[in-house]
mmCIF file of C-alpha atoms in Angstrom:
data_model
loop_
_atom_site.group_PDB
_atom_site.id
_atom_site.type_symbol
_atom_site.label_atom_id
_atom_site.label_comp_id
_atom_site.label_asym_id
_atom_site.label_seq_id
_atom_site.Cartn_x
_atom_site.Cartn_y
_atom_site.Cartn_z
ATOM 1 C CA MET A 1 0.274 -0.311 -0.163
ATOM 2 C CA THR A 2 1.650 3.035 -0.981
ATOM 3 C CA GLU A 3 1.427 6.314 1.253
ATOM 4 C CA GLU A 4 -0.281 8.530 -1.091
ATOM 5 C CA ALA A 5 -2.808 5.372 -1.778
ATOM 6 C CA LEU A 6 -3.787 5.320 2.002
ATOM 7 C CA LYS A 7 -3.642 9.610 2.362
ATOM 8 C CA LYS A 8 -6.308 9.836 -0.413
ATOM 9 C CA ALA A 9 -8.407 6.512 0.967
ATOM 10 C CA ALA A 10 -8.051 8.087 4.077
ATOM 11 C CA ARG A 11 -9.546 11.556 3.038
ATOM 12 C CA LEU A 12 -12.318 9.917 1.574
ATOM 13 C CA ALA A 13 -13.323 7.695 4.479
ATOM 14 C CA GLY A 14 -13.005 11.012 7.411
ATOM 15 C CA ALA A 15 -14.942 12.691 4.455
ATOM 16 C CA ALA A 16 -17.860 10.223 4.881
ATOM 17 C CA LEU A 17 -17.294 9.865 8.917
ATOM 18 C CA LEU A 18 -18.377 13.554 8.672
ATOM 19 C CA ASP A 19 -21.130 12.649 6.704
ATOM 20 C CA SER A 20 -22.260 9.906 8.821
ATOM 21 C CA LEU A 21 -22.682 12.680 11.787
ATOM 22 C CA PRO A 22 -25.581 14.322 12.169
ATOM 23 C CA PRO A 23 -25.108 18.596 11.960
ATOM 24 C CA PRO A 24 -23.479 19.825 15.297
ATOM 25 C CA GLU A 25 -25.961 22.709 15.677
ATOM 26 C CA ASP A 26 -28.305 19.562 15.335
ATOM 27 C CA CYS A 27 -26.569 18.490 19.289
ATOM 28 C CA ASP A 28 -28.380 20.109 21.621
ATOM 29 C CA HIS A 29 -28.033 19.361 25.269
ATOM 30 C CA VAL A 30 -27.827 20.797 28.014
ATOM 31 C CA PHE A 31 -25.044 20.063 30.104
ATOM 32 C CA ALA A 32 -24.830 19.200 34.245
ATOM 33 C CA PRO A 33 -23.279 22.745 36.419
ATOM 34 C CA VAL A 34 -20.106 20.609 37.232
ATOM 35 C CA PHE A 35 -19.031 20.092 33.557
ATOM 36 C CA GLU A 36 -20.335 23.719 33.498
ATOM 37 C CA LYS A 37 -17.729 23.958 35.672
ATOM 38 C CA LYS A 38 -14.890 21.794 34.762
ATOM 39 C CA MET A 39 -15.299 24.501 30.974
ATOM 40 C CA SER A 40 -15.254 27.075 33.067
ATOM 41 C CA ARG A 41 -11.996 26.823 33.937
ATOM 42 C CA LEU A 42 -10.422 25.187 31.379
ATOM 43 C CA LEU A 43 -11.086 28.387 29.237
ATOM 44 C CA ARG A 44 -9.796 30.349 31.586
ATOM 45 C CA ARG A 45 -6.729 28.217 31.712
ATOM 46 C CA ALA A 46 -6.714 28.549 27.440
ATOM 47 C CA ARG A 47 -6.355 32.175 27.378
ATOM 48 C CA HIS A 48 -3.484 32.116 29.504
ATOM 49 C CA MET A 49 -1.795 28.453 28.242
ATOM 50 C CA GLY A 50 1.496 29.383 26.649
ATOM 51 C CA LEU A 51 1.333 31.720 29.873
ATOM 52 C CA TYR A 52 0.094 28.765 31.753
ATOM 53 C CA THR A 53 3.082 26.423 30.312
ATOM 54 C CA ALA A 54 5.420 29.154 30.068
ATOM 55 C CA LEU A 55 5.538 29.764 33.785
ATOM 56 C CA ARG A 56 5.530 26.042 35.283
ATOM 57 C CA ARG A 57 9.084 26.807 32.261
ATOM 58 C CA ILE A 58 10.358 29.963 33.717
ATOM 59 C CA ALA A 59 9.084 31.571 37.231
ATOM 60 C CA CYS A 60 11.508 33.292 38.701
ATOM 61 C CA PHE A 61 10.098 34.020 42.276
ATOM 62 C CA LEU A 62 7.774 31.084 42.511
ATOM 63 C CA LEU A 63 6.940 28.196 43.951
ATOM 64 C CA ALA A 64 9.339 25.254 41.965
ATOM 65 C CA GLY A 65 8.421 21.694 43.910
ATOM 66 C CA LEU A 66 8.720 20.011 46.458
ATOM 67 C CA ILE A 67 11.364 18.916 47.093
ATOM 68 C CA GLY A 68 13.270 15.943 49.238
ATOM 69 C CA GLY A 69 15.819 17.217 51.833
ATOM 70 C CA SER A 70 19.156 15.741 50.347
ATOM 71 C CA VAL A 71 18.785 17.753 47.719
ATOM 72 C CA TRP A 72 19.872 21.074 50.013
ATOM 73 C CA LEU A 73 23.949 19.742 49.919
ATOM 74 C CA THR A 74 25.173 23.347 48.501
ATOM 75 C CA VAL A 75 23.008 25.090 50.759
ATOM 76 C CA ASP A 76 25.257 27.498 53.482
ATOM 77 C CA ALA A 77 25.077 27.499 56.509
ATOM 78 C CA GLN A 78 25.867 30.425 57.599
ATOM 79 C CA ALA A 79 22.237 32.195 55.901
ATOM 80 C CA ARG A 80 19.764 30.334 58.547
ATOM 81 C CA GLU A 81 17.199 31.891 59.588
ATOM 82 C CA ARG A 82 13.876 30.612 61.324
ATOM 83 C CA PHE A 83 10.367 31.164 61.951
ATOM 84 C CA PHE A 84 8.697 29.711 64.645
ATOM 85 C CA GLY A 85 8.367 25.800 63.785
ATOM 86 C CA TRP A 86 9.922 26.649 59.712
ATOM 87 C CA VAL A 87 13.279 27.828 58.343
ATOM 88 C CA ARG A 88 14.552 29.332 55.849
ATOM 89 C CA GLU A 89 18.283 28.786 53.497
ATOM 90 C CA GLU A 90 19.621 30.726 50.750
ATOM 91 C CA THR A 91 21.542 28.155 48.757
ATOM 92 C CA LYS A 92 24.467 28.653 46.501
ATOM 93 C CA SER A 93 22.522 29.849 44.021
ATOM 94 C CA THR A 94 20.968 32.083 45.577
ATOM 95 C CA SER A 95 17.124 30.756 46.099
ATOM 96 C CA GLN A 96 15.868 30.452 49.148
ATOM 97 C CA HIS A 97 14.068 27.150 50.824
ATOM 98 C CA TYR A 98 11.936 27.214 53.161
ATOM 99 C CA PHE A 99 11.374 23.718 55.698
ATOM 100 C CA TYR A 100 9.649 22.601 58.716
ATOM 101 C CA GLU A 101 11.527 21.115 60.810
ATOM 102 C CA GLY A 102 9.130 22.283 64.008
ATOM 103 C CA GLU A 103 7.612 17.995 65.789
ATOM 104 C CA SER A 104 5.978 17.325 62.552
ATOM 105 C CA ALA A 105 2.036 16.884 62.653
ATOM 106 C CA ASP A 106 0.156 13.447 62.673
ATOM 107 C CA GLU A 107 -1.530 13.858 60.089
ATOM 108 C CA ALA A 108 -1.963 16.769 57.299
ATOM 109 C CA GLU A 109 -3.261 20.466 59.202
ATOM 110 C CA ASN A 110 -6.534 20.673 58.413
ATOM 111 C CA VAL A 111 -6.449 24.153 57.881
ATOM 112 C CA ARG A 112 -6.966 26.620 54.318
ATOM 113 C CA TYR A 113 -6.479 30.200 53.344
ATOM 114 C CA ARG A 114 -8.225 32.421 50.478
ATOM 115 C CA LEU A 115 -7.717 35.899 49.514
ATOM 116 C CA PRO A 116 -10.542 36.798 49.751
ATOM 117 C CA GLU A 117 -10.553 39.375 47.055
ATOM 118 C CA ILE A 118 -8.206 38.966 44.161
ATOM 119 C CA PRO A 119 -7.109 42.614 42.520
ATOM 120 C CA GLU A 120 -8.803 44.186 40.648
ATOM 121 C CA GLY A 121 -8.112 42.093 36.708
ATOM 122 C CA TYR A 122 -7.491 39.530 37.802
ATOM 123 C CA SER A 123 -8.702 36.032 37.540
ATOM 124 C CA GLU A 124 -8.338 32.187 39.219
ATOM 125 C CA LEU A 125 -6.468 30.215 36.811
ATOM 126 C CA ASP A 126 -6.115 27.653 38.137
ATOM 127 C CA VAL A 127 -4.782 25.666 41.808
ATOM 128 C CA LEU A 128 -2.460 23.114 42.063
ATOM 129 C CA ASP A 129 -3.112 20.708 45.473
ATOM 130 C CA SER A 130 -0.442 19.022 47.483
ATOM 131 C CA ALA A 131 0.145 16.796 50.251
ATOM 132 C CA ASN A 132 0.679 20.184 52.839
ATOM 133 C CA GLY A 133 -1.063 22.904 50.992
ATOM 134 C CA GLN A 134 -2.701 24.862 48.103
ATOM 135 C CA SER A 135 -1.592 26.888 44.932
ATOM 136 C CA PHE A 136 -3.974 29.194 44.188
ATOM 137 C CA LEU A 137 -3.163 31.530 39.909
ATOM 138 C CA TYR A 138 -4.439 34.423 39.870
ATOM 139 C CA ALA A 139 -4.045 35.453 36.429
ATOM 140 C CA ASN A 140 -4.585 39.351 34.805
ATOM 141 C CA ASP A 141 -5.656 40.171 31.074
ATOM 142 C CA ASP A 142 -1.651 41.227 30.776
ATOM 143 C CA GLY A 143 -1.051 38.055 31.731
ATOM 144 C CA GLU A 144 0.466 39.078 34.862
ATOM 145 C CA ILE A 145 0.458 35.555 37.595
ATOM 146 C CA LEU A 146 -0.422 36.606 41.038
ATOM 147 C CA ASP A 147 0.341 33.329 42.894
ATOM 148 C CA PHE A 148 -1.057 32.959 46.312
ATOM 149 C CA GLY A 149 -0.017 29.512 47.742
ATOM 150 C CA TYR A 150 0.120 28.333 51.613
ATOM 151 C CA LEU A 151 2.277 25.354 53.057
ATOM 152 C CA THR A 152 1.042 23.598 56.471
ATOM 153 C CA LYS A 153 3.477 21.798 58.952
ATOM 154 C CA ARG A 154 5.481 18.611 57.679
ATOM 155 C CA THR A 155 3.498 14.993 58.712
ATOM 156 C CA LYS A 156 5.379 11.419 59.135
ATOM 157 C CA THR A 157 5.180 10.050 55.731
ATOM 158 C CA THR A 158 5.211 14.221 53.772
ATOM 159 C CA SER A 159 8.061 17.334 54.044
ATOM 160 C CA SER A 160 7.073 20.293 54.171
ATOM 161 C CA ASP A 161 9.579 22.095 51.216
ATOM 162 C CA ILE A 162 9.214 24.623 49.517
ATOM 163 C CA PHE A 163 11.877 26.901 47.264
ATOM 164 C CA PHE A 164 11.342 30.293 45.939
ATOM 165 C CA GLN A 165 13.981 31.169 42.656
ATOM 166 C CA THR A 166 15.319 35.028 44.226
ATOM 167 C CA ASP A 167 18.627 35.575 41.639
ATOM 168 C CA GLY A 168 18.055 39.271 40.971
ATOM 169 C CA MET A 169 16.176 40.797 43.542
ATOM 170 C CA GLU A 170 16.693 41.722 46.542
ATOM 171 C CA LYS A 171 15.762 40.481 49.930
ATOM 172 C CA LYS A 172 14.365 42.369 52.879
ATOM 173 C CA GLN A 173 12.237 42.636 56.130
ATOM 174 C CA VAL A 174 8.989 43.441 55.578
ATOM 175 C CA ALA A 175 5.919 42.945 58.439
ATOM 176 C CA VAL A 176 2.889 41.426 57.994
ATOM 177 C CA HIS A 177 0.535 42.346 60.490
ATOM 178 C CA GLY A 178 3.753 43.471 62.860
ATOM 179 C CA LEU A 179 5.479 40.230 63.094
ATOM 180 C CA PRO A 180 8.512 39.841 60.622
ATOM 181 C CA ALA A 181 7.801 38.705 56.492
ATOM 182 C CA ASP A 182 10.780 38.221 54.329
ATOM 183 C CA PHE A 183 10.013 40.643 51.189
ATOM 184 C CA TYR A 184 11.478 39.552 48.102
ATOM 185 C CA LEU A 185 11.932 42.954 45.302
ATOM 186 C CA ASP A 186 12.279 42.478 41.875
ATOM 187 C CA THR A 187 15.006 44.791 41.166
ATOM 188 C CA SER A 188 15.491 44.428 37.638
ATOM 189 C CA GLY A 189 11.432 45.798 35.957
ATOM 190 C CA LYS A 190 10.800 42.314 34.543
ATOM 191 C CA ILE A 191 9.744 40.386 37.458
ATOM 192 C CA ALA A 192 7.657 38.867 39.850
ATOM 193 C CA ASN A 193 8.297 40.587 43.683
ATOM 194 C CA GLY A 194 7.325 38.277 46.235
ATOM 195 C CA VAL A 195 6.210 37.719 50.542
ATOM 196 C CA VAL A 196 6.965 34.911 52.592
ATOM 197 C CA TRP A 197 5.148 35.222 56.162
ATOM 198 C CA VAL A 198 4.126 32.511 58.899
ATOM 199 C CA ASP A 199 0.690 32.502 60.364
ATOM 200 C CA ARG A 200 2.105 31.639 63.903
ATOM 201 C CA GLU A 201 -1.022 30.846 65.186
ATOM 202 C CA ALA A 202 -1.431 27.695 63.137
ATOM 203 C CA ASP A 203 2.233 27.639 61.965
ATOM 204 C CA VAL A 204 1.692 27.749 58.478
ATOM 205 C CA LEU A 205 4.321 29.240 55.367
ATOM 206 C CA CYS A 206 1.829 31.967 53.097
ATOM 207 C CA TYR A 207 3.466 32.696 50.625
ATOM 208 C CA LEU A 208 2.647 35.450 47.721
ATOM 209 C CA SER A 209 3.932 36.981 44.261
ATOM 210 C CA GLY A 210 2.779 38.829 42.109
ATOM 211 C CA TYR A 211 3.262 41.640 39.652
ATOM 212 C CA LEU A 212 2.615 44.403 42.478
ATOM 213 C CA SER A 213 4.275 47.020 45.110
ATOM 214 C CA GLU A 214 5.827 46.203 48.048
ATOM 215 C CA GLU A 215 2.546 48.337 49.415
ATOM 216 C CA ASP A 216 -0.100 46.678 47.615
ATOM 217 C CA LEU A 217 1.574 43.479 48.018
ATOM 218 C CA ILE A 218 1.455 42.717 52.244
ATOM 219 C CA ALA A 219 -1.696 45.033 51.713
ATOM 220 C CA LEU A 220 -3.069 41.844 49.791
ATOM 221 C CA ALA A 221 -1.088 39.114 52.551
ATOM 222 C CA GLU A 222 -2.710 41.411 55.262
ATOM 223 C CA SER A 223 -5.854 39.735 53.784
ATOM 224 C CA VAL A 224 -5.270 36.534 53.438
ATOM 225 C CA THR A 225 -7.961 35.109 55.897
ATOM 226 C CA GLN A 226 -8.173 31.820 57.268
ATOM 227 C CA GLU A 227 -11.674 29.051 56.321
ATOM 228 C CA LYS A 228 -12.365 27.378 59.595
ATOM 229 C CA MET B 1 9.815 38.130 29.093
ATOM 230 C CA LEU B 2 6.119 39.693 29.991
ATOM 231 C CA ILE B 3 6.503 40.728 26.402
ATOM 232 C CA TYR B 4 7.832 37.169 25.361
ATOM 233 C CA LEU B 5 4.111 35.973 27.219
ATOM 234 C CA GLN B 6 1.948 37.812 25.776
ATOM 235 C CA MET B 7 3.922 36.950 22.258
ATOM 236 C CA ILE B 8 2.699 33.173 22.762
ATOM 237 C CA ASP B 9 -0.330 33.863 24.363
ATOM 238 C CA ALA B 10 -1.882 35.480 21.744
ATOM 239 C CA PRO B 11 -5.822 35.642 21.676
ATOM 240 C CA GLU B 12 -6.873 34.928 18.098
ATOM 241 C CA ASP B 13 -5.419 31.292 19.698
ATOM 242 C CA ARG B 14 -7.853 31.917 23.000
ATOM 243 C CA SER B 15 -10.569 33.083 21.235
ATOM 244 C CA LYS B 16 -10.196 30.187 18.814
ATOM 245 C CA PHE B 17 -10.880 27.779 21.670
ATOM 246 C CA GLU B 18 -13.517 28.984 22.497
ATOM 247 C CA VAL B 19 -15.171 29.048 18.782
ATOM 248 C CA LEU B 20 -14.530 25.292 19.185
ATOM 249 C CA TYR B 21 -15.742 24.798 21.909
ATOM 250 C CA ARG B 22 -19.362 26.644 21.607
ATOM 251 C CA ALA B 23 -19.492 24.851 18.145
ATOM 252 C CA TYR B 24 -18.941 21.229 18.938
ATOM 253 C CA ARG B 25 -19.521 20.493 22.509
ATOM 254 C CA GLY B 26 -22.459 19.579 21.857
ATOM 255 C CA LEU B 27 -21.499 18.075 18.702
ATOM 256 C CA MET B 28 -18.253 15.845 21.144
ATOM 257 C CA PHE B 29 -20.713 14.815 23.141
ATOM 258 C CA TYR B 30 -23.012 13.260 21.010
ATOM 259 C CA ILE B 31 -20.456 10.648 20.239
ATOM 260 C CA ALA B 32 -19.252 10.181 23.772
ATOM 261 C CA ASN B 33 -22.789 9.692 24.871
ATOM 262 C CA ARG B 34 -23.154 6.701 22.111
ATOM 263 C CA ILE B 35 -19.774 4.950 23.504
ATOM 264 C CA LEU B 36 -20.355 5.184 26.762
ATOM 265 C CA GLY B 37 -24.081 5.692 26.704
ATOM 266 C CA ASN B 38 -23.891 7.406 30.134
ATOM 267 C CA SER B 39 -24.503 11.559 30.612
ATOM 268 C CA GLU B 40 -21.661 12.419 33.160
ATOM 269 C CA ASP B 41 -18.984 9.742 31.988
ATOM 270 C CA ALA B 42 -20.162 11.403 28.190
ATOM 271 C CA GLU B 43 -19.471 15.228 29.901
ATOM 272 C CA ASP B 44 -16.139 14.102 31.808
ATOM 273 C CA ALA B 45 -14.758 13.075 28.319
ATOM 274 C CA VAL B 46 -16.151 15.590 26.472
ATOM 275 C CA HIS B 47 -13.875 17.854 29.029
ATOM 276 C CA ASP B 48 -10.655 15.112 29.083
ATOM 277 C CA ALA B 49 -10.629 16.299 24.446
ATOM 278 C CA PHE B 50 -10.891 19.415 25.676
ATOM 279 C CA VAL B 51 -8.207 19.048 27.445
ATOM 280 C CA ILE B 52 -6.219 17.701 25.219
ATOM 281 C CA VAL B 53 -7.542 20.326 22.123
ATOM 282 C CA ALA B 54 -6.133 23.405 24.243
ATOM 283 C CA GLU B 55 -3.119 21.508 24.717
ATOM 284 C CA ASN B 56 -2.799 21.446 21.003
ATOM 285 C CA MET B 57 -4.559 24.843 20.298
ATOM 286 C CA LYS B 58 -1.310 25.954 18.617
ATOM 287 C CA LYS B 59 -2.322 22.864 15.002
ATOM 288 C CA ILE B 60 -5.757 24.240 14.683
ATOM 289 C CA SER B 61 -6.336 27.259 11.958
ATOM 290 C CA ASP B 62 -9.499 26.993 10.974
ATOM 291 C CA PRO B 63 -12.084 27.081 13.689
ATOM 292 C CA LYS B 64 -14.373 25.713 11.274
ATOM 293 C CA CYS B 65 -13.171 24.300 8.512
ATOM 294 C CA PRO B 66 -14.508 19.586 7.968
ATOM 295 C CA LYS B 67 -10.213 18.541 9.140
ATOM 296 C CA THR B 68 -10.631 20.409 12.278
ATOM 297 C CA ARG B 69 -14.583 19.051 12.946
ATOM 298 C CA GLY B 70 -12.625 15.639 12.199
ATOM 299 C CA TYR B 71 -9.961 15.983 14.540
ATOM 300 C CA LEU B 72 -12.285 16.672 17.534
ATOM 301 C CA VAL B 73 -14.472 13.916 16.538
ATOM 302 C CA THR B 74 -11.854 11.246 16.832
ATOM 303 C CA ILE B 75 -10.195 12.686 19.587
ATOM 304 C CA VAL B 76 -13.062 12.301 21.761
ATOM 305 C CA GLU B 77 -14.618 8.812 20.985
ATOM 306 C CA SER B 78 -10.702 8.362 21.126
ATOM 307 C CA ARG B 79 -11.444 9.695 24.802
ATOM 308 C CA ALA B 80 -14.403 7.998 25.439
ATOM 309 C CA ILE B 81 -13.154 4.697 24.674
ATOM 310 C CA ASP B 82 -10.107 4.787 26.820
ATOM 311 C CA ARG B 83 -13.244 5.579 29.684
ATOM 312 C CA TYR B 84 -15.137 2.839 28.382
ATOM 313 C CA ARG B 85 -12.916 0.400 28.500
ATOM 314 C CA ARG B 86 -11.599 1.837 32.032
ATOM 315 C CA LYS B 87 -14.221 1.708 33.735
ATOM 316 C CA ASN B 88 -16.160 -1.802 32.152
ATOM 317 C CA LEU B 89 -11.440 -3.298 32.526
ATOM 318 C CA HIS B 90 -12.572 -6.903 32.549
ATOM 319 C CA PRO B 91 -10.711 -10.401 31.590
ATOM 320 C CA SER B 92 -13.054 -10.875 28.729
ATOM 321 C CA GLN B 93 -13.100 -7.236 27.580
ATOM 322 C CA PRO B 94 -11.821 -6.785 23.821
ATOM 323 C CA LEU B 95 -8.615 -4.629 24.743
ATOM 324 C CA SER B 96 -9.310 -1.449 23.467
ATOM 325 C CA GLU B 97 -7.980 -0.901 20.185
ATOM 326 C CA ASP B 98 -10.476 -4.193 19.435
ATOM 327 C CA PHE B 99 -13.600 -1.396 20.236
ATOM 328 C CA PRO B 100 -15.467 -0.557 17.641
ATOM 329 C CA GLY B 101 -16.435 2.597 18.456
ATOM 330 C CA TRP B 102 -18.815 5.227 16.026
ATOM 331 C CA GLU B 103 -20.105 2.976 13.385
ATOM 332 C CA VAL B 104 -20.128 4.558 9.748
ATOM 333 C CA PRO B 105 -21.981 2.937 7.389
ATOM 334 C CA GLU B 106 -20.775 1.410 4.601
ATOM 335 C CA ASP B 107 -22.894 2.924 1.685
ATOM 336 C CA ARG B 108 -21.392 6.218 2.745
ATOM 337 C CA VAL B 109 -18.094 5.366 0.606
ATOM 338 C CA GLU B 110 -16.915 3.041 -2.375
ATOM 339 C CA ASP B 111 -13.953 3.051 -2.515
ATOM 340 C CA GLY B 112 -12.319 0.035 -1.566
ATOM 341 C CA LEU B 113 -9.293 0.692 1.065
ATOM 342 C CA ALA B 114 -11.309 3.602 1.964
ATOM 343 C CA LYS B 115 -14.319 1.440 3.277
ATOM 344 C CA CYS B 116 -11.358 -0.546 4.429
ATOM 345 C CA ILE B 117 -10.456 2.278 7.036
ATOM 346 C CA LEU B 118 -14.142 3.125 8.536
ATOM 347 C CA ARG B 119 -14.337 -1.184 8.764
ATOM 348 C CA LEU B 120 -11.073 -1.127 11.486
ATOM 349 C CA PRO B 121 -11.147 -1.358 15.031
ATOM 350 C CA ALA B 122 -11.314 2.209 16.479
ATOM 351 C CA ARG B 123 -8.685 2.882 17.682
ATOM 352 C CA TYR B 124 -7.094 1.188 14.220
ATOM 353 C CA ARG B 125 -8.675 3.925 12.583
ATOM 354 C CA GLU B 126 -8.026 7.170 14.581
ATOM 355 C CA VAL B 127 -4.444 6.812 13.814
ATOM 356 C CA ILE B 128 -4.841 6.225 10.441
ATOM 357 C CA LEU B 129 -6.891 8.535 10.562
ATOM 358 C CA LEU B 130 -4.504 11.696 12.918
ATOM 359 C CA ARG B 131 -1.999 10.437 10.098
ATOM 360 C CA TYR B 132 -3.133 10.477 7.084
ATOM 361 C CA ASP B 133 -6.687 12.190 6.774
ATOM 362 C CA GLN B 134 -5.248 15.223 9.269
ATOM 363 C CA GLY B 135 -1.827 15.172 8.336
ATOM 364 C CA TYR B 136 -0.001 15.181 11.431
ATOM 365 C CA SER B 137 2.954 13.571 12.617
ATOM 366 C CA LEU B 138 3.332 11.035 15.193
ATOM 367 C CA ARG B 139 4.887 12.801 17.834
ATOM 368 C CA GLU B 140 1.859 14.982 17.627
ATOM 369 C CA THR B 141 -0.477 11.485 16.469
ATOM 370 C CA ALA B 142 0.769 9.960 20.185
ATOM 371 C CA ARG B 143 0.162 13.787 22.820
ATOM 372 C CA MET B 144 -3.641 13.797 21.044
ATOM 373 C CA LEU B 145 -3.857 9.824 21.747
ATOM 374 C CA LYS B 146 -1.708 10.274 25.424
ATOM 375 C CA LEU B 147 0.651 7.555 23.522
ATOM 376 C CA SER B 148 4.439 7.792 24.215
ATOM 377 C CA GLU B 149 5.501 8.494 20.925
ATOM 378 C CA ASN B 150 6.689 5.277 20.170
ATOM 379 C CA ALA B 151 3.245 3.233 21.497
ATOM 380 C CA ALA B 152 2.026 6.185 18.798
ATOM 381 C CA ALA B 153 4.730 3.895 16.593
ATOM 382 C CA LYS B 154 3.485 0.932 16.732
ATOM 383 C CA LEU B 155 -0.540 1.689 17.091
ATOM 384 C CA ASP B 156 0.286 3.418 13.187
ATOM 385 C CA TRP B 157 2.602 -0.326 12.170
ATOM 386 C CA ARG B 158 -0.088 -1.940 13.475
ATOM 387 C CA ALA B 159 -3.224 -0.529 12.338
ATOM 388 C CA ARG B 160 -1.487 -0.370 8.663
ATOM 389 C CA LYS B 161 -0.743 -4.172 9.439
ATOM 390 C CA LYS B 162 -4.548 -4.857 10.173
ATOM 391 C CA LEU B 163 -5.630 -2.483 7.436
ATOM 392 C CA GLU B 164 -3.333 -4.909 4.237
ATOM 393 C CA ALA B 165 -5.707 -7.837 6.436
ATOM 394 C CA ILE B 166 -9.304 -6.890 5.294
ATOM 395 C CA CYS B 167 -8.321 -5.184 1.736
ATOM 396 C CA GLU B 168 -7.144 -8.825 1.459
ATOM 397 C CA GLU B 169 -9.850 -10.008 2.966
ATOM 398 C CA GLU B 170 -12.451 -7.959 1.476
ATOM 399 C CA GLY B 171 -10.184 -8.764 -1.830
ATOM 400 C CA VAL B 172 -9.352 -4.604 -2.258
ATOM 401 C CA PRO B 173 -5.738 -4.267 -3.888
ATOM 402 C CA LEU B 174 -3.107 -2.412 -2.683
#
């Protein structure tokens, strides 16, 4: 069978298949609300699909993954700071590694956090769940990403590590609800700023990154609420 | 970085996806429901298909052309059969490669080889249509059928062998 003959026959078969179907406009169906909800999220994601793909590839100040402690052999032991049960270590590649060093919880903490209001022009793009937390991605029409997430204590079977790439960013101490927090300021004017703080009541690490000013990002951090 | 991101997030791609969704979701449900016989599963198959479509939007030039419609039909049929297989997998069940899928009446086409393509089990027909009617590469076909490139190559080879066997049975010259 030649490739040319196969292509010709495949075209005829494809056309016959389409002819055997009803016209699309005659195929009415009322979809269930759960389908509409899932598709609504997919449509939003599709609007930013290129952005979403690139975001995962070239994240600047963003959750890069939950990483096992054994990877962190290149940590500069001097650059280590503690926030309640959490520790921040600066790696030699100028990334920031936050991990939980306090006592393990018996099971994953049942706490959830939300941004009660997102800045004007942003809509939800995706929600990423991990064993010990969640990350909420929002985007505006300019393709700017806002990322809010939190990480609860490790358990006996899960670790609580988070890694932020902060190359070229200036780290400074700020206050969220009057308590010390780490602010990462982009000095190039090209990437998102970020803030990392600990909810001391629950010992949960929270973070926000976005193309917002220091003042706006901290105000947004202070608006985060815990869902009971 | 932002300029680059905005370039790859071209506005026409986002509108194309929405046009596809509005125009074809009913037809895609119709096909999935005929295969699965269950509205809830059929809706899930339509969603699965649109996830694949969203990931491959660059491959679609005109949302309303027959090629695009053929592509969507193939993808939703593939997802519906996968769902059917996952729900009904049992040692006595036929393998998904033998599943008939959407059946096309033979009188729809006169060409002997085309008739034999329509007699192929759905999985084989899908790979033949994607590769030789739609013109997708092996890598693209693999992504659309959620297979490794190696598995897609094997499927393509088996589909052609099966087609040759059907042609021989039917006395269709090759």
